[in-house]
Coordinates of C-alpha atoms in Angstrom, one line a residue:
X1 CA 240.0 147.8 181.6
X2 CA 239.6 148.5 177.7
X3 CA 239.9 152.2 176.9
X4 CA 237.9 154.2 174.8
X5 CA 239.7 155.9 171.7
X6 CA 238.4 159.0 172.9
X7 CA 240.1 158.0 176.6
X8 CA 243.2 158.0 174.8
X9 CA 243.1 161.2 173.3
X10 CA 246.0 163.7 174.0
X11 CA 244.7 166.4 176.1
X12 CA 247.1 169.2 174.3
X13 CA 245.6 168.4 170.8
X14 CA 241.9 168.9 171.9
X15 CA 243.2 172.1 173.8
X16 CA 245.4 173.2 170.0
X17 CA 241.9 172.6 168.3
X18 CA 240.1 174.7 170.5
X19 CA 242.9 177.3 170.8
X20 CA 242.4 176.7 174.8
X21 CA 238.8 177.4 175.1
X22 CA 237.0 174.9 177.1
X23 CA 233.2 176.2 176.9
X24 CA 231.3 176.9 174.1
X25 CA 229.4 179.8 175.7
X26 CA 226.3 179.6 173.8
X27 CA 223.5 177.6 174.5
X28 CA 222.1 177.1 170.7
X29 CA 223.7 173.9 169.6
X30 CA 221.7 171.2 170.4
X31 CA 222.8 167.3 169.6
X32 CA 220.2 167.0 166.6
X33 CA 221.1 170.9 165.4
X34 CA 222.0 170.0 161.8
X35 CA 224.2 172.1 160.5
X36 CA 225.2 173.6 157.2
X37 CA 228.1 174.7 154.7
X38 CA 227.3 178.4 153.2
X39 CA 231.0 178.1 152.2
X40 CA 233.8 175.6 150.7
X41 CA 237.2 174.6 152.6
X42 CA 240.1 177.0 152.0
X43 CA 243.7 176.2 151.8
X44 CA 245.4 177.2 155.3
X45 CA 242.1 177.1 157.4
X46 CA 242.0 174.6 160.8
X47 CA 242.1 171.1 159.0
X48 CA 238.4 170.3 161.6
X49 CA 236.7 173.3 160.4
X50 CA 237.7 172.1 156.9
X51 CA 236.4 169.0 157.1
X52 CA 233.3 170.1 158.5
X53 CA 232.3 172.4 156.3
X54 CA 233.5 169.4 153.2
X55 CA 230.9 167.0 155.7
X56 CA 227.8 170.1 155.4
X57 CA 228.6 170.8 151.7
X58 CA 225.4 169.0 150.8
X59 CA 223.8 167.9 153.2
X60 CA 222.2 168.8 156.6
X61 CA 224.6 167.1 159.5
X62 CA 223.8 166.7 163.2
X63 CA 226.2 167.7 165.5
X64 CA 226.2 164.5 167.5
X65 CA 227.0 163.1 163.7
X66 CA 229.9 165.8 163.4
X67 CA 230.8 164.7 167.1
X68 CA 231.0 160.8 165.9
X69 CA 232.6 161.8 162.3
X70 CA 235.4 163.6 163.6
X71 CA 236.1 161.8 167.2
X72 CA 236.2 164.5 168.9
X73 CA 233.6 165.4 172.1
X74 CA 230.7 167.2 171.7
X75 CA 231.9 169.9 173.4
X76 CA 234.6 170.5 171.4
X77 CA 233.0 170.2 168.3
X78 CA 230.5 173.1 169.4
X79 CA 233.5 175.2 169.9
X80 CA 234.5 174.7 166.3
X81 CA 230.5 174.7 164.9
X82 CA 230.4 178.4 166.9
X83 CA 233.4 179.5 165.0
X84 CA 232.9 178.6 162.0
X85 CA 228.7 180.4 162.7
X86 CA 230.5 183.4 163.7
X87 CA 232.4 183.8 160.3
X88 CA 229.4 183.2 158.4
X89 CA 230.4 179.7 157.3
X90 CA 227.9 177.6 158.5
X91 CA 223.9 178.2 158.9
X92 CA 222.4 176.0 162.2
X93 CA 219.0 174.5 161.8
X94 CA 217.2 173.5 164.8
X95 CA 214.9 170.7 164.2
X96 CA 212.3 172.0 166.7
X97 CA 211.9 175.4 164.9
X98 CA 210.1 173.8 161.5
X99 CA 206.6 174.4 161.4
X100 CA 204.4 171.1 161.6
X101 CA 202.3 170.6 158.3
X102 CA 198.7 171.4 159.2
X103 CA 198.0 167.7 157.8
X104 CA 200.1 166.7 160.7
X105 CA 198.6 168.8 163.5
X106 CA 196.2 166.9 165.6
X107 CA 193.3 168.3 167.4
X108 CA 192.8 168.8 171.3
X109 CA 189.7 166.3 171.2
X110 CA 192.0 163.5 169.4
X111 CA 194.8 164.4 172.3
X112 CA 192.1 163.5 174.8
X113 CA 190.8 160.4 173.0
X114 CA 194.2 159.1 172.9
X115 CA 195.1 159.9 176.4
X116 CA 191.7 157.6 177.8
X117 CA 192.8 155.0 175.6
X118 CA 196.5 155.0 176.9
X119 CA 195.2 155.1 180.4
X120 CA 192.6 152.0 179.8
X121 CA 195.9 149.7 178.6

């Protein structure tokens, strides 16, 4: 059996990164949250929270794409997202909480027209 990268990881390095924490504690951070940079790297600072906040300079990144970027699991990458919120480094946007242009808003009698045509398929 082939393992994954991630399989391979060392358990004390994801535990360093997260400074033992295993739970993010906040329910916020979605996968498709996109996330970012108020601020710019500095020198000294946790090498991941660097290179988030270089990946969120200027533009919006999801945190399944942060997840991805950096290899490291979800989880852990919430860990660091919530840190770096916390010190006022990051912004989080939740996809879900942008208003849908009126243009875009469909009416309850084209909901119901749609709905009888799905059901006659």
């Amino acid at each position: 059996m082939n393992r994954r990268p991630l399989d391979r990881e060392d358990p004390d390095r994801l535990y360093t990164v997260t400074r033992g924490r295993s739970e993010a504690g906040d329910d916020t951070l979605d996968l498709v949250a996109l996330i970012v940079a108020e601020d710019e790297a500095e020198p000294g600072m946790q090498s991941e929270h660097a290179t988030i906040l270089r990946l969120c300079r200027h533009n919006p990144v999801a945190v399944v794409e942060l997840s991805a970027r950096l290899r490291l699991p979800v989880s852990v990458m919430k860990i660091l997202l919530l840190d770096l919120r916390d010190m006022g480094r990051i912004t989080v946007r939740h996809p879900s909480s942008a208003a849908a242009p009126a243009a875009y808003t469909a009416d309850l009698e084209t909901l119901k027209q749609v709905l009888v045509g799905l059901e006659s398929i």
